[in-house]
Amino acid sequence: PDGTIFDNGTVTPLKFIVGAGQILKGIDEGIVSFCKDSSILMEIPPVKAYGDRWEGPVPQWSYVHYNVSVTKHIVRENIEDGDTSLKCESTPSNCNTSYTVKAGDYVELSYKVYSKEKVPL
């Protein structure tokens, strides 16, 4: 891997419940306390990314960089069983702890994924 983009989710975002194991552990943990419309470049170590398995062009034990933006955030209390339609999207003018992402919330992320060189074991 040479740092090129190998996955681009700017058209079709990732959609998941935070902390439910539906996404890479590094993303699940990394977006906690983020606000809607916030962005970050995450460097995810192999043990919280793909570990010992190959994923497309990314070899095992590789770091990956996710450039993510939280595009939708629905707090846990506003989600009915199995329903992920928008009921109460948090769009505060300034983000405070009552609006940050936490376990059990539904989020959508736009993202680009960059691979990084394989690290020695």
Backbone atoms as SQL, in Angstrom:
CREATE TABLE atoms (id INTEGER PRIMARY KEY, chain TEXT, resi INTEGER, resn TEXT, atom TEXT, x REAL, y REAL, z REAL);
INSERT INTO atoms VALUES
  (1, 'A', 1, 'PRO', 'N', 0.820, -1.189, 0.000),
  (2, 'A', 1, 'PRO', 'CA', 0.000, 0.000, 0.000),
  (3, 'A', 1, 'PRO', 'C', 0.865, 1.255, 0.000),
  (4, 'A', 2, 'ASP', 'N', 0.452, 2.233, -0.741),
  (5, 'A', 2, 'ASP', 'CA', 1.263, 3.434, -0.887),
  (6, 'A', 2, 'ASP', 'C', 0.534, 4.702, -0.474),
  (7, 'A', 3, 'GLY', 'N', -0.538, 4.591, 0.289),
  (8, 'A', 3, 'GLY', 'CA', -1.259, 5.768, 0.737),
  (9, 'A', 3, 'GLY', 'C', -2.361, 6.212, -0.206),
  (10, 'A', 4, 'THR', 'N', -2.617, 5.440, -1.260),
  (11, 'A', 4, 'THR', 'CA', -3.679, 5.813, -2.187),
  (12, 'A', 4, 'THR', 'C', -5.046, 5.471, -1.584),
  (13, 'A', 5, 'ILE', 'N', -6.065, 6.160, -2.070),
  (14, 'A', 5, 'ILE', 'CA', -7.427, 5.904, -1.609),
  (15, 'A', 5, 'ILE', 'C', -7.857, 4.542, -2.134),
  (16, 'A', 6, 'PHE', 'N', -8.342, 3.657, -1.265),
  (17, 'A', 6, 'PHE', 'CA', -8.842, 2.370, -1.740),
  (18, 'A', 6, 'PHE', 'C', -10.327, 2.205, -1.496),
  (19, 'A', 7, 'ASP', 'N', -10.951, 3.116, -0.808),
  (20, 'A', 7, 'ASP', 'CA', -12.391, 3.067, -0.617),
  (21, 'A', 7, 'ASP', 'C', -12.867, 4.497, -0.416),
  (22, 'A', 8, 'ASN', 'N', -13.976, 4.832, -1.038),
  (23, 'A', 8, 'ASN', 'CA', -14.475, 6.196, -0.975),
  (24, 'A', 8, 'ASN', 'C', -15.966, 6.153, -0.693),
  (25, 'A', 9, 'GLY', 'N', -16.362, 6.515, 0.514),
  (26, 'A', 9, 'GLY', 'CA', -17.763, 6.472, 0.904),
  (27, 'A', 9, 'GLY', 'C', -18.398, 7.844, 0.959),
  (28, 'A', 10, 'THR', 'N', -18.001, 8.729, 0.038),
  (29, 'A', 10, 'THR', 'CA', -18.614, 10.048, 0.034),
  (30, 'A', 10, 'THR', 'C', -19.966, 10.024, -0.656),
  (31, 'A', 11, 'VAL', 'N', -20.225, 9.027, -1.496),
  (32, 'A', 11, 'VAL', 'CA', -21.518, 8.899, -2.159),
  (33, 'A', 11, 'VAL', 'C', -22.468, 8.046, -1.332),
  (34, 'A', 12, 'THR', 'N', -21.995, 6.884, -0.880),
  (35, 'A', 12, 'THR', 'CA', -22.790, 5.998, -0.039),
  (36, 'A', 12, 'THR', 'C', -22.148, 5.940, 1.344),
  (37, 'A', 13, 'PRO', 'N', -22.740, 6.605, 2.321),
  (38, 'A', 13, 'PRO', 'CA', -22.116, 6.658, 3.647),
  (39, 'A', 13, 'PRO', 'C', -22.204, 5.340, 4.404),
  (40, 'A', 14, 'LEU', 'N', -21.329, 5.189, 5.395),
  (41, 'A', 14, 'LEU', 'CA', -21.431, 4.073, 6.337),
  (42, 'A', 14, 'LEU', 'C', -22.579, 4.384, 7.286),
  (43, 'A', 15, 'LYS', 'N', -23.415, 3.400, 7.576),
  (44, 'A', 15, 'LYS', 'CA', -24.552, 3.581, 8.471),
  (45, 'A', 15, 'LYS', 'C', -24.501, 2.495, 9.528),
  (46, 'A', 16, 'PHE', 'N', -24.490, 2.889, 10.808),
  (47, 'A', 16, 'PHE', 'CA', -24.357, 1.888, 11.858),
  (48, 'A', 16, 'PHE', 'C', -24.746, 2.444, 13.217),
  (49, 'A', 17, 'ILE', 'N', -24.940, 1.526, 14.152),
  (50, 'A', 17, 'ILE', 'CA', -25.176, 1.867, 15.540),
  (51, 'A', 17, 'ILE', 'C', -23.818, 1.829, 16.250),
  (52, 'A', 18, 'VAL', 'N', -23.459, 2.899, 16.909),
  (53, 'A', 18, 'VAL', 'CA', -22.153, 3.006, 17.576),
  (54, 'A', 18, 'VAL', 'C', -22.053, 1.982, 18.706),
  (55, 'A', 19, 'GLY', 'N', -20.943, 1.242, 18.709),
  (56, 'A', 19, 'GLY', 'CA', -20.682, 0.282, 19.772),
  (57, 'A', 19, 'GLY', 'C', -21.322, -1.075, 19.576),
  (58, 'A', 20, 'ALA', 'N', -21.981, -1.286, 18.444),
  (59, 'A', 20, 'ALA', 'CA', -22.675, -2.556, 18.198),
  (60, 'A', 20, 'ALA', 'C', -21.820, -3.550, 17.409),
  (61, 'A', 21, 'GLY', 'N', -20.567, -3.200, 17.111),
  (62, 'A', 21, 'GLY', 'CA', -19.682, -4.114, 16.392),
  (63, 'A', 21, 'GLY', 'C', -20.011, -4.241, 14.918),
  (64, 'A', 22, 'GLN', 'N', -20.655, -3.246, 14.341),
  (65, 'A', 22, 'GLN', 'CA', -21.052, -3.286, 12.928),
  (66, 'A', 22, 'GLN', 'C', -19.992, -2.688, 12.009),
  (67, 'A', 23, 'ILE', 'N', -18.934, -2.154, 12.573),
  (68, 'A', 23, 'ILE', 'CA', -17.898, -1.432, 11.826),
  (69, 'A', 23, 'ILE', 'C', -16.546, -1.753, 12.456),
  (70, 'A', 24, 'LEU', 'N', -15.457, -1.356, 11.813),
  (71, 'A', 24, 'LEU', 'CA', -14.139, -1.568, 12.419),
  (72, 'A', 24, 'LEU', 'C', -14.099, -0.987, 13.827),
  (73, 'A', 25, 'LYS', 'N', -13.453, -1.719, 14.723),
  (74, 'A', 25, 'LYS', 'CA', -13.372, -1.287, 16.116),
  (75, 'A', 25, 'LYS', 'C', -12.753, 0.105, 16.245),
  (76, 'A', 26, 'GLY', 'N', -11.769, 0.405, 15.425),
  (77, 'A', 26, 'GLY', 'CA', -11.117, 1.712, 15.475),
  (78, 'A', 26, 'GLY', 'C', -12.058, 2.864, 15.150),
  (79, 'A', 27, 'ILE', 'N', -12.997, 2.637, 14.241),
  (80, 'A', 27, 'ILE', 'CA', -13.983, 3.674, 13.919),
  (81, 'A', 27, 'ILE', 'C', -15.011, 3.755, 15.031),
  (82, 'A', 28, 'ASP', 'N', -15.500, 2.601, 15.460),
  (83, 'A', 28, 'ASP', 'CA', -16.488, 2.544, 16.541),
  (84, 'A', 28, 'ASP', 'C', -16.015, 3.339, 17.757),
  (85, 'A', 29, 'GLU', 'N', -14.765, 3.147, 18.135),
  (86, 'A', 29, 'GLU', 'CA', -14.210, 3.837, 19.297),
  (87, 'A', 29, 'GLU', 'C', -13.834, 5.280, 18.967),
  (88, 'A', 30, 'GLY', 'N', -13.390, 5.509, 17.744),
  (89, 'A', 30, 'GLY', 'CA', -12.858, 6.819, 17.376),
  (90, 'A', 30, 'GLY', 'C', -13.880, 7.920, 17.219),
  (91, 'A', 31, 'ILE', 'N', -15.127, 7.579, 16.906),
  (92, 'A', 31, 'ILE', 'CA', -16.108, 8.650, 16.690),
  (93, 'A', 31, 'ILE', 'C', -16.870, 9.040, 17.945),
  (94, 'A', 32, 'VAL', 'N', -16.687, 8.289, 19.033),
  (95, 'A', 32, 'VAL', 'CA', -17.367, 8.650, 20.279),
  (96, 'A', 32, 'VAL', 'C', -16.931, 10.057, 20.683),
  (97, 'A', 33, 'SER', 'N', -17.871, 10.865, 21.025),
  (98, 'A', 33, 'SER', 'CA', -17.738, 12.269, 21.430),
  (99, 'A', 33, 'SER', 'C', -17.630, 13.231, 20.253),
  (100, 'A', 34, 'PHE', 'N', -17.790, 12.735, 19.024),
  (101, 'A', 34, 'PHE', 'CA', -17.825, 13.619, 17.871),
  (102, 'A', 34, 'PHE', 'C', -19.194, 14.249, 17.726),
  (103, 'A', 35, 'CYS', 'N', -19.243, 15.360, 17.028),
  (104, 'A', 35, 'CYS', 'CA', -20.504, 16.046, 16.736),
  (105, 'A', 35, 'CYS', 'C', -20.841, 15.909, 15.262),
  (106, 'A', 36, 'LYS', 'N', -22.113, 16.074, 14.941),
  (107, 'A', 36, 'LYS', 'CA', -22.535, 16.078, 13.541),
  (108, 'A', 36, 'LYS', 'C', -21.754, 17.165, 12.809),
  (109, 'A', 37, 'ASP', 'N', -21.381, 16.861, 11.580),
  (110, 'A', 37, 'ASP', 'CA', -20.626, 17.751, 10.698),
  (111, 'A', 37, 'ASP', 'C', -19.169, 17.923, 11.106),
  (112, 'A', 38, 'SER', 'N', -18.707, 17.178, 12.112),
  (113, 'A', 38, 'SER', 'CA', -17.285, 17.232, 12.455),
  (114, 'A', 38, 'SER', 'C', -16.530, 16.221, 11.600),
  (115, 'A', 39, 'SER', 'N', -15.259, 16.486, 11.361),
  (116, 'A', 39, 'SER', 'CA', -14.418, 15.617, 10.539),
  (117, 'A', 39, 'SER', 'C', -13.116, 15.334, 11.266),
  (118, 'A', 40, 'ILE', 'N', -12.535, 14.193, 10.935),
  (119, 'A', 40, 'ILE', 'CA', -11.246, 13.833, 11.521),
  (120, 'A', 40, 'ILE', 'C', -10.539, 12.850, 10.595),
  (121, 'A', 41, 'LEU', 'N', -9.218, 12.865, 10.650),
  (122, 'A', 41, 'LEU', 'CA', -8.418, 11.847, 9.985),
  (123, 'A', 41, 'LEU', 'C', -7.985, 10.875, 11.069),
  (124, 'A', 42, 'MET', 'N', -8.466, 9.637, 10.998),
  (125, 'A', 42, 'MET', 'CA', -8.141, 8.619, 11.994),
  (126, 'A', 42, 'MET', 'C', -7.049, 7.708, 11.453),
  (127, 'A', 43, 'GLU', 'N', -6.017, 7.468, 12.248),
  (128, 'A', 43, 'GLU', 'CA', -5.038, 6.439, 11.921),
  (129, 'A', 43, 'GLU', 'C', -5.414, 5.238, 12.768),
  (130, 'A', 44, 'ILE', 'N', -5.845, 4.174, 12.111),
  (131, 'A', 44, 'ILE', 'CA', -6.327, 2.996, 12.824),
  (132, 'A', 44, 'ILE', 'C', -5.273, 1.905, 12.759),
  (133, 'A', 45, 'PRO', 'N', -4.802, 1.445, 13.923),
  (134, 'A', 45, 'PRO', 'CA', -3.780, 0.395, 13.941),
  (135, 'A', 45, 'PRO', 'C', -4.374, -0.942, 13.513),
  (136, 'A', 46, 'PRO', 'N', -3.531, -1.849, 13.061),
  (137, 'A', 46, 'PRO', 'CA', -4.011, -3.146, 12.559),
  (138, 'A', 46, 'PRO', 'C', -4.941, -3.892, 13.516),
  (139, 'A', 47, 'VAL', 'N', -4.664, -3.855, 14.806),
  (140, 'A', 47, 'VAL', 'CA', -5.483, -4.620, 15.755),
  (141, 'A', 47, 'VAL', 'C', -6.896, -4.063, 15.883),
  (142, 'A', 48, 'LYS', 'N', -7.114, -2.819, 15.441),
  (143, 'A', 48, 'LYS', 'CA', -8.451, -2.237, 15.472),
  (144, 'A', 48, 'LYS', 'C', -8.977, -1.985, 14.061),
  (145, 'A', 49, 'ALA', 'N', -8.247, -2.533, 13.065),
  (146, 'A', 49, 'ALA', 'CA', -8.661, -2.421, 11.665),
  (147, 'A', 49, 'ALA', 'C', -8.913, -3.830, 11.128),
  (148, 'A', 50, 'TYR', 'N', -8.041, -4.296, 10.228),
  (149, 'A', 50, 'TYR', 'CA', -8.251, -5.599, 9.589),
  (150, 'A', 50, 'TYR', 'C', -7.401, -6.714, 10.169),
  (151, 'A', 51, 'GLY', 'N', -6.437, -6.374, 11.037),
  (152, 'A', 51, 'GLY', 'CA', -5.645, -7.395, 11.707),
  (153, 'A', 51, 'GLY', 'C', -4.919, -8.315, 10.758),
  (154, 'A', 52, 'ASP', 'N', -5.130, -9.618, 10.929),
  (155, 'A', 52, 'ASP', 'CA', -4.388, -10.611, 10.145),
  (156, 'A', 52, 'ASP', 'C', -5.080, -10.998, 8.842),
  (157, 'A', 53, 'ARG', 'N', -6.124, -10.300, 8.468),
  (158, 'A', 53, 'ARG', 'CA', -6.784, -10.639, 7.192),
  (159, 'A', 53, 'ARG', 'C', -6.539, -9.552, 6.142),
  (160, 'A', 54, 'TRP', 'N', -6.469, -9.983, 4.899),
  (161, 'A', 54, 'TRP', 'CA', -6.330, -9.072, 3.768),
  (162, 'A', 54, 'TRP', 'C', -7.701, -8.483, 3.484),
  (163, 'A', 55, 'GLU', 'N', -7.750, -7.207, 3.153),
  (164, 'A', 55, 'GLU', 'CA', -9.002, -6.551, 2.806),
  (165, 'A', 55, 'GLU', 'C', -8.775, -5.767, 1.521),
  (166, 'A', 56, 'GLY', 'N', -9.221, -6.328, 0.396),
  (167, 'A', 56, 'GLY', 'CA', -8.966, -5.685, -0.899),
  (168, 'A', 56, 'GLY', 'C', -7.484, -5.492, -1.101),
  (169, 'A', 57, 'PRO', 'N', -7.059, -4.274, -1.389),
  (170, 'A', 57, 'PRO', 'CA', -5.633, -4.020, -1.624),
  (171, 'A', 57, 'PRO', 'C', -4.811, -3.841, -0.341),
  (172, 'A', 58, 'VAL', 'N', -5.451, -3.927, 0.810),
  (173, 'A', 58, 'VAL', 'CA', -4.738, -3.692, 2.076),
  (174, 'A', 58, 'VAL', 'C', -4.254, -5.017, 2.650),
  (175, 'A', 59, 'PRO', 'N', -2.929, -5.179, 2.768),
  (176, 'A', 59, 'PRO', 'CA', -2.408, -6.424, 3.326),
  (177, 'A', 59, 'PRO', 'C', -2.672, -6.527, 4.829),
  (178, 'A', 60, 'GLN', 'N', -2.557, -7.729, 5.317),
  (179, 'A', 60, 'GLN', 'CA', -2.724, -7.941, 6.756),
  (180, 'A', 60, 'GLN', 'C', -1.714, -7.102, 7.528),
  (181, 'A', 61, 'TRP', 'N', -2.065, -6.779, 8.753),
  (182, 'A', 61, 'TRP', 'CA', -1.243, -6.003, 9.680),
  (183, 'A', 61, 'TRP', 'C', -0.890, -4.620, 9.156),
  (184, 'A', 62, 'SER', 'N', -1.788, -4.016, 8.407),
  (185, 'A', 62, 'SER', 'CA', -1.569, -2.657, 7.908),
  (186, 'A', 62, 'SER', 'C', -2.371, -1.651, 8.710),
  (187, 'A', 63, 'TYR', 'N', -1.801, -0.474, 8.855),
  (188, 'A', 63, 'TYR', 'CA', -2.546, 0.665, 9.381),
  (189, 'A', 63, 'TYR', 'C', -3.424, 1.184, 8.255),
  (190, 'A', 64, 'VAL', 'N', -4.569, 1.731, 8.599),
  (191, 'A', 64, 'VAL', 'CA', -5.398, 2.410, 7.602),
  (192, 'A', 64, 'VAL', 'C', -5.751, 3.797, 8.139),
  (193, 'A', 65, 'HIS', 'N', -5.899, 4.714, 7.226),
  (194, 'A', 65, 'HIS', 'CA', -6.300, 6.079, 7.570),
  (195, 'A', 65, 'HIS', 'C', -7.717, 6.287, 7.055),
  (196, 'A', 66, 'TYR', 'N', -8.610, 6.655, 7.939),
  (197, 'A', 66, 'TYR', 'CA', -9.981, 6.988, 7.568),
  (198, 'A', 66, 'TYR', 'C', -10.168, 8.478, 7.763),
  (199, 'A', 67, 'ASN', 'N', -10.529, 9.174, 6.709),
  (200, 'A', 67, 'ASN', 'CA', -10.916, 10.569, 6.812),
  (201, 'A', 67, 'ASN', 'C', -12.441, 10.558, 6.868),
  (202, 'A', 68, 'VAL', 'N', -13.016, 10.807, 8.039),
  (203, 'A', 68, 'VAL', 'CA', -14.454, 10.643, 8.216),
  (204, 'A', 68, 'VAL', 'C', -15.131, 11.952, 8.612),
  (205, 'A', 69, 'SER', 'N', -16.392, 12.065, 8.211),
  (206, 'A', 69, 'SER', 'CA', -17.263, 13.172, 8.612),
  (207, 'A', 69, 'SER', 'C', -18.573, 12.574, 9.084),
  (208, 'A', 70, 'VAL', 'N', -19.053, 13.021, 10.238),
  (209, 'A', 70, 'VAL', 'CA', -20.346, 12.572, 10.742),
  (210, 'A', 70, 'VAL', 'C', -21.418, 13.384, 10.012),
  (211, 'A', 71, 'THR', 'N', -22.196, 12.721, 9.148),
  (212, 'A', 71, 'THR', 'CA', -23.202, 13.427, 8.346),
  (213, 'A', 71, 'THR', 'C', -24.612, 13.306, 8.909),
  (214, 'A', 72, 'LYS', 'N', -24.839, 12.322, 9.754),
  (215, 'A', 72, 'LYS', 'CA', -26.132, 12.178, 10.420),
  (216, 'A', 72, 'LYS', 'C', -25.886, 11.566, 11.785),
  (217, 'A', 73, 'HIS', 'N', -26.610, 12.051, 12.765),
  (218, 'A', 73, 'HIS', 'CA', -26.468, 11.548, 14.131),
  (219, 'A', 73, 'HIS', 'C', -27.851, 11.557, 14.761),
  (220, 'A', 74, 'ILE', 'N', -28.328, 10.387, 15.166),
  (221, 'A', 74, 'ILE', 'CA', -29.608, 10.284, 15.854),
  (222, 'A', 74, 'ILE', 'C', -29.325, 9.694, 17.227),
  (223, 'A', 75, 'VAL', 'N', -29.683, 10.443, 18.253),
  (224, 'A', 75, 'VAL', 'CA', -29.396, 9.967, 19.603),
  (225, 'A', 75, 'VAL', 'C', -30.230, 8.737, 19.927),
  (226, 'A', 76, 'ARG', 'N', -29.659, 7.867, 20.731),
  (227, 'A', 76, 'ARG', 'CA', -30.245, 6.572, 21.065),
  (228, 'A', 76, 'ARG', 'C', -31.698, 6.690, 21.517),
  (229, 'A', 77, 'GLU', 'N', -32.019, 7.682, 22.303),
  (230, 'A', 77, 'GLU', 'CA', -33.362, 7.817, 22.845),
  (231, 'A', 77, 'GLU', 'C', -34.417, 8.072, 21.765),
  (232, 'A', 78, 'ASN', 'N', -33.982, 8.508, 20.568),
  (233, 'A', 78, 'ASN', 'CA', -34.922, 8.822, 19.497),
  (234, 'A', 78, 'ASN', 'C', -34.996, 7.735, 18.433),
  (235, 'A', 79, 'ILE', 'N', -34.451, 6.566, 18.717),
  (236, 'A', 79, 'ILE', 'CA', -34.494, 5.447, 17.774),
  (237, 'A', 79, 'ILE', 'C', -35.469, 4.408, 18.293),
  (238, 'A', 80, 'GLU', 'N', -36.468, 4.089, 17.476),
  (239, 'A', 80, 'GLU', 'CA', -37.378, 3.005, 17.835),
  (240, 'A', 80, 'GLU', 'C', -36.738, 1.705, 17.388),
  (241, 'A', 81, 'ASP', 'N', -37.150, 0.598, 17.950),
  (242, 'A', 81, 'ASP', 'CA', -36.569, -0.703, 17.619),
  (243, 'A', 81, 'ASP', 'C', -36.470, -0.910, 16.112),
  (244, 'A', 82, 'GLY', 'N', -35.253, -1.048, 15.620),
  (245, 'A', 82, 'GLY', 'CA', -35.005, -1.350, 14.215),
  (246, 'A', 82, 'GLY', 'C', -35.237, -0.189, 13.269),
  (247, 'A', 83, 'ASP', 'N', -35.627, 0.961, 13.755),
  (248, 'A', 83, 'ASP', 'CA', -35.938, 2.092, 12.890),
  (249, 'A', 83, 'ASP', 'C', -34.767, 3.055, 12.875),
  (250, 'A', 84, 'THR', 'N', -34.207, 3.292, 11.691),
  (251, 'A', 84, 'THR', 'CA', -33.105, 4.235, 11.584),
  (252, 'A', 84, 'THR', 'C', -33.484, 5.430, 10.724),
  (253, 'A', 85, 'SER', 'N', -34.778, 5.665, 10.554),
  (254, 'A', 85, 'SER', 'CA', -35.183, 6.865, 9.827),
  (255, 'A', 85, 'SER', 'C', -34.938, 8.085, 10.705),
  (256, 'A', 86, 'LEU', 'N', -34.795, 9.213, 10.093),
  (257, 'A', 86, 'LEU', 'CA', -34.488, 10.421, 10.839),
  (258, 'A', 86, 'LEU', 'C', -35.672, 10.866, 11.676),
  (259, 'A', 87, 'LYS', 'N', -35.504, 10.916, 12.968),
  (260, 'A', 87, 'LYS', 'CA', -36.552, 11.373, 13.875),
  (261, 'A', 87, 'LYS', 'C', -36.126, 12.667, 14.552),
  (262, 'A', 88, 'CYS', 'N', -34.908, 12.718, 15.038),
  (263, 'A', 88, 'CYS', 'CA', -34.433, 13.906, 15.742),
  (264, 'A', 88, 'CYS', 'C', -32.942, 14.024, 15.497),
  (265, 'A', 89, 'GLU', 'N', -32.590, 14.667, 14.418),
  (266, 'A', 89, 'GLU', 'CA', -31.182, 14.806, 14.077),
  (267, 'A', 89, 'GLU', 'C', -30.600, 15.956, 14.874),
  (268, 'A', 90, 'SER', 'N', -29.471, 15.734, 15.506),
  (269, 'A', 90, 'SER', 'CA', -28.865, 16.800, 16.290),
  (270, 'A', 90, 'SER', 'C', -28.120, 17.745, 15.362),
  (271, 'A', 91, 'THR', 'N', -28.524, 18.975, 15.348),
  (272, 'A', 91, 'THR', 'CA', -27.884, 19.992, 14.518),
  (273, 'A', 91, 'THR', 'C', -27.665, 21.276, 15.320),
  (274, 'A', 92, 'PRO', 'N', -27.011, 21.178, 16.470),
  (275, 'A', 92, 'PRO', 'CA', -26.799, 22.376, 17.270),
  (276, 'A', 92, 'PRO', 'C', -25.806, 23.323, 16.605),
  (277, 'A', 93, 'SER', 'N', -25.951, 24.618, 16.858),
  (278, 'A', 93, 'SER', 'CA', -25.012, 25.580, 16.284),
  (279, 'A', 93, 'SER', 'C', -23.626, 25.407, 16.905),
  (280, 'A', 94, 'ASN', 'N', -23.575, 25.052, 18.170),
  (281, 'A', 94, 'ASN', 'CA', -22.290, 24.712, 18.791),
  (282, 'A', 94, 'ASN', 'C', -22.466, 23.359, 19.469),
  (283, 'A', 95, 'CYS', 'N', -21.473, 22.530, 19.348),
  (284, 'A', 95, 'CYS', 'CA', -21.589, 21.177, 19.856),
  (285, 'A', 95, 'CYS', 'C', -21.205, 21.137, 21.327),
  (286, 'A', 96, 'ASN', 'N', -22.050, 20.517, 22.138),
  (287, 'A', 96, 'ASN', 'CA', -21.695, 20.304, 23.535),
  (288, 'A', 96, 'ASN', 'C', -21.943, 18.846, 23.864),
  (289, 'A', 97, 'THR', 'N', -21.639, 18.433, 25.057),
  (290, 'A', 97, 'THR', 'CA', -21.670, 17.008, 25.388),
  (291, 'A', 97, 'THR', 'C', -23.046, 16.383, 25.233),
  (292, 'A', 98, 'SER', 'N', -24.126, 17.146, 25.296),
  (293, 'A', 98, 'SER', 'CA', -25.449, 16.545, 25.132),
  (294, 'A', 98, 'SER', 'C', -25.724, 16.173, 23.683),
  (295, 'A', 99, 'TYR', 'N', -24.896, 16.656, 22.747),
  (296, 'A', 99, 'TYR', 'CA', -25.095, 16.356, 21.338),
  (297, 'A', 99, 'TYR', 'C', -24.006, 15.478, 20.743),
  (298, 'A', 100, 'THR', 'N', -23.083, 14.993, 21.538),
  (299, 'A', 100, 'THR', 'CA', -21.992, 14.206, 20.990),
  (300, 'A', 100, 'THR', 'C', -22.402, 12.751, 20.796),
  (301, 'A', 101, 'VAL', 'N', -21.711, 12.077, 19.878),
  (302, 'A', 101, 'VAL', 'CA', -21.971, 10.678, 19.573),
  (303, 'A', 101, 'VAL', 'C', -21.590, 9.814, 20.771),
  (304, 'A', 102, 'LYS', 'N', -22.464, 8.851, 21.098),
  (305, 'A', 102, 'LYS', 'CA', -22.172, 7.914, 22.182),
  (306, 'A', 102, 'LYS', 'C', -22.666, 6.533, 21.788),
  (307, 'A', 103, 'ALA', 'N', -22.261, 5.529, 22.527),
  (308, 'A', 103, 'ALA', 'CA', -22.662, 4.148, 22.240),
  (309, 'A', 103, 'ALA', 'C', -24.177, 4.056, 22.164),
  (310, 'A', 104, 'GLY', 'N', -24.671, 3.335, 21.165),
  (311, 'A', 104, 'GLY', 'CA', -26.101, 3.135, 20.980),
  (312, 'A', 104, 'GLY', 'C', -26.729, 4.119, 20.017),
  (313, 'A', 105, 'ASP', 'N', -26.033, 5.209, 19.681),
  (314, 'A', 105, 'ASP', 'CA', -26.561, 6.182, 18.727),
  (315, 'A', 105, 'ASP', 'C', -26.418, 5.660, 17.308),
  (316, 'A', 106, 'TYR', 'N', -27.295, 6.130, 16.423),
  (317, 'A', 106, 'TYR', 'CA', -27.210, 5.817, 15.002),
  (318, 'A', 106, 'TYR', 'C', -26.420, 6.930, 14.334),
  (319, 'A', 107, 'VAL', 'N', -25.439, 6.570, 13.510),
  (320, 'A', 107, 'VAL', 'CA', -24.675, 7.579, 12.782),
  (321, 'A', 107, 'VAL', 'C', -24.505, 7.179, 11.326),
  (322, 'A', 108, 'GLU', 'N', -24.274, 8.175, 10.503),
  (323, 'A', 108, 'GLU', 'CA', -23.862, 7.966, 9.125),
  (324, 'A', 108, 'GLU', 'C', -22.581, 8.757, 8.932),
  (325, 'A', 109, 'LEU', 'N', -21.604, 8.121, 8.280),
  (326, 'A', 109, 'LEU', 'CA', -20.308, 8.749, 8.046),
  (327, 'A', 109, 'LEU', 'C', -20.012, 8.775, 6.561),
  (328, 'A', 110, 'SER', 'N', -19.566, 9.908, 6.061),
  (329, 'A', 110, 'SER', 'CA', -18.939, 9.903, 4.745),
  (330, 'A', 110, 'SER', 'C', -17.456, 9.696, 5.027),
  (331, 'A', 111, 'TYR', 'N', -16.744, 9.083, 4.107),
  (332, 'A', 111, 'TYR', 'CA', -15.362, 8.713, 4.420),
  (333, 'A', 111, 'TYR', 'C', -14.535, 8.487, 3.166),
  (334, 'A', 112, 'LYS', 'N', -13.233, 8.549, 3.342),
  (335, 'A', 112, 'LYS', 'CA', -12.244, 8.086, 2.369),
  (336, 'A', 112, 'LYS', 'C', -11.259, 7.256, 3.164),
  (337, 'A', 113, 'VAL', 'N', -10.820, 6.148, 2.593),
  (338, 'A', 113, 'VAL', 'CA', -9.893, 5.269, 3.294),
  (339, 'A', 113, 'VAL', 'C', -8.580, 5.221, 2.529),
  (340, 'A', 114, 'TYR', 'N', -7.492, 5.453, 3.260),
  (341, 'A', 114, 'TYR', 'CA', -6.149, 5.409, 2.709),
  (342, 'A', 114, 'TYR', 'C', -5.393, 4.264, 3.368),
  (343, 'A', 115, 'SER', 'N', -4.629, 3.554, 2.592),
  (344, 'A', 115, 'SER', 'CA', -3.802, 2.501, 3.178),
  (345, 'A', 115, 'SER', 'C', -2.458, 3.075, 3.566),
  (346, 'A', 116, 'LYS', 'N', -1.813, 2.408, 4.485),
  (347, 'A', 116, 'LYS', 'CA', -0.472, 2.804, 4.910),
  (348, 'A', 116, 'LYS', 'C', 0.411, 1.576, 4.869),
  (349, 'A', 117, 'GLU', 'N', 1.693, 1.790, 4.832),
  (350, 'A', 117, 'GLU', 'CA', 2.623, 0.674, 4.683),
  (351, 'A', 117, 'GLU', 'C', 2.441, -0.393, 5.750),
  (352, 'A', 118, 'LYS', 'N', 2.779, -1.608, 5.388),
  (353, 'A', 118, 'LYS', 'CA', 2.728, -2.741, 6.317),
  (354, 'A', 118, 'LYS', 'C', 3.764, -2.535, 7.410),
  (355, 'A', 119, 'VAL', 'N', 3.367, -2.859, 8.618),
  (356, 'A', 119, 'VAL', 'CA', 4.298, -2.705, 9.738),
  (357, 'A', 119, 'VAL', 'C', 4.880, -4.053, 10.117),
  (358, 'A', 120, 'PRO', 'N', 6.117, -4.073, 10.551),
  (359, 'A', 120, 'PRO', 'CA', 6.712, -5.366, 10.948),
  (360, 'A', 120, 'PRO', 'C', 6.080, -5.887, 12.227),
  (361, 'A', 121, 'LEU', 'N', 6.018, -7.198, 12.344),
  (362, 'A', 121, 'LEU', 'CA', 5.456, -7.834, 13.542),
  (363, 'A', 121, 'LEU', 'C', 6.547, -8.045, 14.578);
